[in-house]
PDB file of C-alpha atoms in Angstrom:
ATOM      1  CA  UNK A 227      54.578 123.867  84.366  1.00  0.00           C
ATOM      2  CA  UNK A 228      51.420 125.942  84.413  1.00  0.00           C
ATOM      3  CA  UNK A 229      49.053 125.504  87.326  1.00  0.00           C
ATOM      4  CA  UNK A 230      46.103 124.429  85.134  1.00  0.00           C
ATOM      5  CA  UNK A 231      48.193 121.761  83.412  1.00  0.00           C
ATOM      6  CA  UNK A 232      49.320 120.358  86.753  1.00  0.00           C
ATOM      7  CA  UNK A 233      45.715 120.187  87.899  1.00  0.00           C
ATOM      8  CA  UNK A 234      44.715 118.375  84.723  1.00  0.00           C
ATOM      9  CA  UNK A 235      47.467 115.821  85.214  1.00  0.00           C
ATOM     10  CA  UNK A 236      46.542 115.370  88.856  1.00  0.00           C
ATOM     11  CA  UNK A 237      42.901 114.871  87.913  1.00  0.00           C
ATOM     12  CA  UNK A 238      44.013 112.163  85.510  1.00  0.00           C
ATOM     13  CA  UNK A 239      46.455 110.519  87.878  1.00  0.00           C
ATOM     14  CA  UNK A 240      44.306 110.316  91.015  1.00  0.00           C
ATOM     15  CA  UNK A 241      41.577 108.070  89.546  1.00  0.00           C
ATOM     16  CA  UNK A 242      44.214 105.882  87.863  1.00  0.00           C
ATOM     17  CA  UNK A 243      46.012 105.448  91.185  1.00  0.00           C
ATOM     18  CA  UNK A 244      42.787 104.750  93.052  1.00  0.00           C
ATOM     19  CA  UNK A 245      41.802 102.065  90.545  1.00  0.00           C
ATOM     20  CA  UNK A 246      45.295 100.559  90.704  1.00  0.00           C
ATOM     21  CA  UNK A 247      45.178 100.537  94.490  1.00  0.00           C
ATOM     22  CA  UNK A 248      41.800  98.802  94.450  1.00  0.00           C
ATOM     23  CA  UNK A 249      43.048  96.163  91.991  1.00  0.00           C
ATOM     24  CA  UNK A 250      46.209  95.666  94.023  1.00  0.00           C
ATOM     25  CA  UNK A 251      44.252  95.308  97.256  1.00  0.00           C
ATOM     26  CA  UNK A 252      41.841  92.796  95.770  1.00  0.00           C
ATOM     27  CA  UNK A 253      44.774  90.738  94.481  1.00  0.00           C
ATOM     28  CA  UNK A 254      46.332  90.748  97.909  1.00  0.00           C
ATOM     29  CA  UNK A 255      43.304  89.212  99.570  1.00  0.00           C
ATOM     30  CA  UNK A 256      44.136  87.286 102.702  1.00  0.00           C
ATOM     31  CA  UNK A 257      42.215  84.778 104.769  1.00  0.00           C
ATOM     32  CA  UNK A 258      40.946  86.708 107.826  1.00  0.00           C
ATOM     33  CA  UNK A 259      41.192  83.642 110.024  1.00  0.00           C
ATOM     34  CA  UNK A 260      44.686  82.456 109.112  1.00  0.00           C
ATOM     35  CA  UNK A 261      46.121  85.767 107.932  1.00  0.00           C
ATOM     36  CA  UNK A 262      47.720  83.950 105.010  1.00  0.00           C
ATOM     37  CA  UNK A 263      46.996  84.349 101.294  1.00  0.00           C
ATOM     38  CA  UNK A 264      43.828  82.772  99.927  1.00  0.00           C
ATOM     39  CA  UNK A 265      44.418  79.187  98.850  1.00  0.00           C
ATOM     40  CA  UNK A 266      42.598  77.403  96.015  1.00  0.00           C
ATOM     41  CA  UNK A 267      40.362  75.620  98.526  1.00  0.00           C
ATOM     42  CA  UNK A 268      39.584  78.946 100.260  1.00  0.00           C
ATOM     43  CA  UNK A 269      38.506  80.393  96.916  1.00  0.00           C
ATOM     44  CA  UNK A 270      36.381  77.313  96.154  1.00  0.00           C
ATOM     45  CA  UNK A 271      34.710  77.643  99.584  1.00  0.00           C
ATOM     46  CA  UNK A 272      33.873  81.294  98.868  1.00  0.00           C
ATOM     47  CA  UNK A 273      32.470  80.340  95.451  1.00  0.00           C
ATOM     48  CA  UNK A 274      30.374  77.505  96.957  1.00  0.00           C
ATOM     49  CA  UNK A 275      28.882  79.826  99.563  1.00  0.00           C
ATOM     50  CA  UNK A 276      28.282  82.677  97.119  1.00  0.00           C
ATOM     51  CA  UNK A 277      26.549  80.418  94.552  1.00  0.00           C
ATOM     52  CA  UNK A 278      24.434  78.816  97.287  1.00  0.00           C
ATOM     53  CA  UNK A 279      23.249  82.271  98.386  1.00  0.00           C
ATOM     54  CA  UNK A 280      22.411  83.183  94.786  1.00  0.00           C
ATOM     55  CA  UNK A 281      20.443  79.952  94.381  1.00  0.00           C
ATOM     56  CA  UNK A 282      18.552  80.460  97.647  1.00  0.00           C
ATOM     57  CA  UNK A 283      17.587  83.961  96.583  1.00  0.00           C
ATOM     58  CA  UNK A 284      16.325  82.800  93.190  1.00  0.00           C
ATOM     59  CA  UNK A 285      14.508  79.845  94.738  1.00  0.00           C
ATOM     60  CA  UNK A 286      12.763  82.156  97.197  1.00  0.00           C
ATOM     61  CA  UNK A 287      11.698  84.559  94.432  1.00  0.00           C
ATOM     62  CA  UNK A 288      10.386  81.768  92.215  1.00  0.00           C
ATOM     63  CA  UNK A 289       8.574  80.090  95.126  1.00  0.00           C
ATOM     64  CA  UNK A 290       6.887  83.413  95.940  1.00  0.00           C
ATOM     65  CA  UNK A 291       5.577  83.608  92.390  1.00  0.00           C
ATOM     66  CA  UNK A 292       4.479  79.967  92.508  1.00  0.00           C
ATOM     67  CA  UNK A 293       2.549  80.716  95.681  1.00  0.00           C
ATOM     68  CA  UNK A 294       1.008  84.029  94.703  1.00  0.00           C
ATOM     69  CA  UNK A 295       1.237  84.326  90.912  1.00  0.00           C
ATOM     70  CA  UNK A 296      -1.351  83.761  88.245  1.00  0.00           C
ATOM     71  CA  UNK A 297      -1.947  80.401  86.557  1.00  0.00           C
ATOM     72  CA  UNK A 298      -0.025  81.657  83.492  1.00  0.00           C
ATOM     73  CA  UNK A 299       2.971  82.599  85.613  1.00  0.00           C
ATOM     74  CA  UNK A 300       2.973  79.213  87.329  1.00  0.00           C
ATOM     75  CA  UNK A 301       2.729  77.419  84.002  1.00  0.00           C
ATOM     76  CA  UNK A 302       5.542  79.552  82.603  1.00  0.00           C
ATOM     77  CA  UNK A 303       7.765  78.704  85.573  1.00  0.00           C
ATOM     78  CA  UNK A 304       6.990  74.989  85.347  1.00  0.00           C
ATOM     79  CA  UNK A 305       7.837  74.979  81.659  1.00  0.00           C
ATOM     80  CA  UNK A 306      10.938  77.157  81.647  1.00  0.00           C
ATOM     81  CA  UNK A 307      12.527  77.446  85.054  1.00  0.00           C
ATOM     82  CA  UNK A 308      11.671  74.440  87.208  1.00  0.00           C
ATOM     83  CA  UNK A 309      13.896  71.917  85.465  1.00  0.00           C
ATOM     84  CA  UNK A 310      17.120  74.002  85.320  1.00  0.00           C
ATOM     85  CA  UNK A 311      16.589  75.091  88.932  1.00  0.00           C
ATOM     86  CA  UNK A 312      16.275  71.478  90.101  1.00  0.00           C
ATOM     87  CA  UNK A 313      19.424  70.552  88.162  1.00  0.00           C
ATOM     88  CA  UNK A 314      21.373  73.473  89.650  1.00  0.00           C
ATOM     89  CA  UNK A 315      20.292  72.442  93.123  1.00  0.00           C
ATOM     90  CA  UNK A 316      21.753  68.964  92.640  1.00  0.00           C
ATOM     91  CA  UNK A 317      24.940  70.410  91.143  1.00  0.00           C
ATOM     92  CA  UNK A 318      25.270  72.859  94.049  1.00  0.00           C
ATOM     93  CA  UNK A 319      24.850  70.125  96.661  1.00  0.00           C
ATOM     94  CA  UNK A 320      27.592  68.155  94.918  1.00  0.00           C
ATOM     95  CA  UNK A 321      29.824  71.221  94.619  1.00  0.00           C
ATOM     96  CA  UNK A 322      29.509  72.022  98.332  1.00  0.00           C
ATOM     97  CA  UNK A 323      30.207  68.372  99.181  1.00  0.00           C
ATOM     98  CA  UNK A 324      33.283  68.363  96.940  1.00  0.00           C
ATOM     99  CA  UNK A 325      34.679  71.419  98.713  1.00  0.00           C
ATOM    100  CA  UNK A 326      33.931  69.832 102.118  1.00  0.00           C
ATOM    101  CA  UNK A 327      35.817  66.661 101.137  1.00  0.00           C
ATOM    102  CA  UNK A 328      38.664  68.738  99.720  1.00  0.00           C
ATOM    103  CA  UNK A 329      38.924  70.728 102.954  1.00  0.00           C
ATOM    104  CA  UNK A 330      38.848  67.577 105.011  1.00  0.00           C
ATOM    105  CA  UNK A 331      42.085  66.498 103.373  1.00  0.00           C
ATOM    106  CA  UNK A 332      40.944  65.074 100.061  1.00  0.00           C
ATOM    107  CA  UNK A 333      42.263  65.968  96.645  1.00  0.00           C
ATOM    108  CA  UNK A 334      40.913  68.730  94.469  1.00  0.00           C
ATOM    109  CA  UNK A 335      38.119  67.186  92.360  1.00  0.00           C
ATOM    110  CA  UNK A 336      39.006  67.202  88.652  1.00  0.00           C
ATOM    111  CA  UNK A 337      35.657  68.532  87.404  1.00  0.00           C
ATOM    112  CA  UNK A 338      35.443  71.376  89.927  1.00  0.00           C
ATOM    113  CA  UNK A 339      35.650  74.202  87.400  1.00  0.00           C
ATOM    114  CA  UNK A 340      33.264  72.556  84.914  1.00  0.00           C
ATOM    115  CA  UNK A 341      30.702  72.169  87.685  1.00  0.00           C
ATOM    116  CA  UNK A 342      31.159  75.785  88.813  1.00  0.00           C
ATOM    117  CA  UNK A 343      30.773  76.932  85.197  1.00  0.00           C
ATOM    118  CA  UNK A 344      27.584  74.879  84.788  1.00  0.00           C
ATOM    119  CA  UNK A 345      26.078  76.325  87.989  1.00  0.00           C
ATOM    120  CA  UNK A 346      26.982  79.925  87.112  1.00  0.00           C
ATOM    121  CA  UNK A 347      25.738  79.657  83.543  1.00  0.00           C
ATOM    122  CA  UNK A 348      22.467  77.978  84.516  1.00  0.00           C
ATOM    123  CA  UNK A 349      21.774  80.546  87.232  1.00  0.00           C
ATOM    124  CA  UNK A 350      22.445  83.319  84.707  1.00  0.00           C
ATOM    125  CA  UNK A 351      20.177  81.646  82.165  1.00  0.00           C
ATOM    126  CA  UNK A 352      17.363  81.346  84.710  1.00  0.00           C
ATOM    127  CA  UNK A 353      17.802  84.991  85.661  1.00  0.00           C
ATOM    128  CA  UNK A 354      17.717  86.054  82.003  1.00  0.00           C
ATOM    129  CA  UNK A 355      14.643  83.920  81.382  1.00  0.00           C
ATOM    130  CA  UNK A 356      13.044  85.526  84.381  1.00  0.00           C
ATOM    131  CA  UNK A 357      13.816  89.026  83.127  1.00  0.00           C
ATOM    132  CA  UNK A 358      12.502  88.196  79.642  1.00  0.00           C
ATOM    133  CA  UNK A 359       9.413  86.528  81.081  1.00  0.00           C
ATOM    134  CA  UNK A 360       8.697  89.584  83.168  1.00  0.00           C
ATOM    135  CA  UNK A 361       8.625  91.935  80.170  1.00  0.00           C
TER     136      UNK A 361
ATOM    137  CA  UNK B 291      52.045 123.565  77.787  1.00  0.00           C
ATOM    138  CA  UNK B 292      52.377 120.179  76.078  1.00  0.00           C
ATOM    139  CA  UNK B 293      53.045 117.245  78.370  1.00  0.00           C
ATOM    140  CA  UNK B 294      55.532 114.689  77.158  1.00  0.00           C
ATOM    141  CA  UNK B 295      53.493 111.432  76.862  1.00  0.00           C
ATOM    142  CA  UNK B 296      56.573 109.311  77.560  1.00  0.00           C
ATOM    143  CA  UNK B 297      57.238 111.181  80.790  1.00  0.00           C
ATOM    144  CA  UNK B 298      53.588 110.840  81.807  1.00  0.00           C
ATOM    145  CA  UNK B 299      53.643 107.096  81.075  1.00  0.00           C
ATOM    146  CA  UNK B 300      56.839 106.685  83.098  1.00  0.00           C
ATOM    147  CA  UNK B 301      55.350 108.630  86.004  1.00  0.00           C
ATOM    148  CA  UNK B 302      52.197 106.476  85.994  1.00  0.00           C
ATOM    149  CA  UNK B 303      54.297 103.345  85.779  1.00  0.00           C
ATOM    150  CA  UNK B 304      56.518 104.324  88.727  1.00  0.00           C
ATOM    151  CA  UNK B 305      53.524 105.369  90.835  1.00  0.00           C
ATOM    152  CA  UNK B 306      51.634 102.180  89.964  1.00  0.00           C
ATOM    153  CA  UNK B 307      54.568 100.022  91.014  1.00  0.00           C
ATOM    154  CA  UNK B 308      54.856 101.957  94.277  1.00  0.00           C
ATOM    155  CA  UNK B 309      51.137 101.566  94.984  1.00  0.00           C
ATOM    156  CA  UNK B 310      51.292  97.835  94.218  1.00  0.00           C
ATOM    157  CA  UNK B 311      54.266  97.378  96.537  1.00  0.00           C
ATOM    158  CA  UNK B 312      52.762  99.478  99.316  1.00  0.00           C
ATOM    159  CA  UNK B 313      49.450  97.635  99.119  1.00  0.00           C
ATOM    160  CA  UNK B 314      51.284  94.420  99.991  1.00  0.00           C
ATOM    161  CA  UNK B 315      51.912  95.898 103.418  1.00  0.00           C
ATOM    162  CA  UNK B 316      48.924  98.067 104.097  1.00  0.00           C
ATOM    163  CA  UNK B 317      46.177  97.281 101.647  1.00  0.00           C
ATOM    164  CA  UNK B 318      45.656  93.536 101.872  1.00  0.00           C
ATOM    165  CA  UNK B 319      41.934  92.828 101.946  1.00  0.00           C
ATOM    166  CA  UNK B 320      40.857  90.428 104.656  1.00  0.00           C
ATOM    167  CA  UNK B 321      38.321  87.942 103.370  1.00  0.00           C
ATOM    168  CA  UNK B 322      36.000  85.755 105.429  1.00  0.00           C
ATOM    169  CA  UNK B 323      36.307  82.208 104.190  1.00  0.00           C
ATOM    170  CA  UNK B 324      33.163  80.202 104.995  1.00  0.00           C
ATOM    171  CA  UNK B 325      33.836  77.593 107.644  1.00  0.00           C
ATOM    172  CA  UNK B 326      33.459  73.866 107.087  1.00  0.00           C
ATOM    173  CA  UNK B 327      30.302  73.942 109.227  1.00  0.00           C
ATOM    174  CA  UNK B 328      28.866  76.705 107.045  1.00  0.00           C
ATOM    175  CA  UNK B 329      29.375  74.569 103.938  1.00  0.00           C
ATOM    176  CA  UNK B 330      27.738  71.579 105.643  1.00  0.00           C
ATOM    177  CA  UNK B 331      24.873  73.860 106.626  1.00  0.00           C
ATOM    178  CA  UNK B 332      24.592  74.914 102.956  1.00  0.00           C
ATOM    179  CA  UNK B 333      24.216  71.274 101.905  1.00  0.00           C
ATOM    180  CA  UNK B 334      21.494  70.690 104.515  1.00  0.00           C
ATOM    181  CA  UNK B 335      19.674  73.886 103.542  1.00  0.00           C
ATOM    182  CA  UNK B 336      19.788  73.011  99.844  1.00  0.00           C
ATOM    183  CA  UNK B 337      18.480  69.511 100.548  1.00  0.00           C
ATOM    184  CA  UNK B 338      15.592  70.983 102.526  1.00  0.00           C
ATOM    185  CA  UNK B 339      14.549  73.280  99.674  1.00  0.00           C
ATOM    186  CA  UNK B 340      11.730  71.564  97.805  1.00  0.00           C
ATOM    187  CA  UNK B 341      12.063  70.790  94.094  1.00  0.00           C
ATOM    188  CA  UNK B 342       9.786  72.863  91.912  1.00  0.00           C
ATOM    189  CA  UNK B 343       7.759  69.821  90.881  1.00  0.00           C
ATOM    190  CA  UNK B 344       6.914  69.374  94.567  1.00  0.00           C
ATOM    191  CA  UNK B 345       5.893  73.023  94.980  1.00  0.00           C
ATOM    192  CA  UNK B 346       3.750  72.729  91.857  1.00  0.00           C
ATOM    193  CA  UNK B 347       2.039  69.563  93.103  1.00  0.00           C
ATOM    194  CA  UNK B 348       1.404  71.199  96.464  1.00  0.00           C
ATOM    195  CA  UNK B 349      -0.299  74.118  94.735  1.00  0.00           C
ATOM    196  CA  UNK B 350      -2.634  72.064  92.565  1.00  0.00           C
TER     197      UNK B 350
END
């Protein structure tokens, strides 16, 4: 095999292998504390924490605008963003509580995934609205 | 020189399987799972955040 061809193949193979290794590693995620594989309740805890952080960040940004923005901006937020944000907050409190109960020995709540979907989608919608409103 | 695509596919497949198997031993990612206290703290923090109607009323 010519040297240039080998190099071309190597150039092709190395990124493929790196990507595969990254995928494989992410699928083999383990709980740092227990050392065991991530359980469903571990994953739900991570989701609850991650979504709470996202909400806090958005809340902070919107509050900043409410405190310092123009009257138009405040009116725009009240009309478009306030209601979904309040609803997400309630849903997030419930989601965190569900995970707490689950971890304390309860059963997995049946509407866990629907609630997660609602929170994610509403946060995305608010973000999109925000980006459109900022244009 | 033309590379046989079948041979290339087989090579990638064998290497991918090896990487997957090896990663089980060396590449497992350790993830921090939030503690129960952290989740309770989240609930408290969320409850403390004012609703936007309240922020609005405070402003006017």
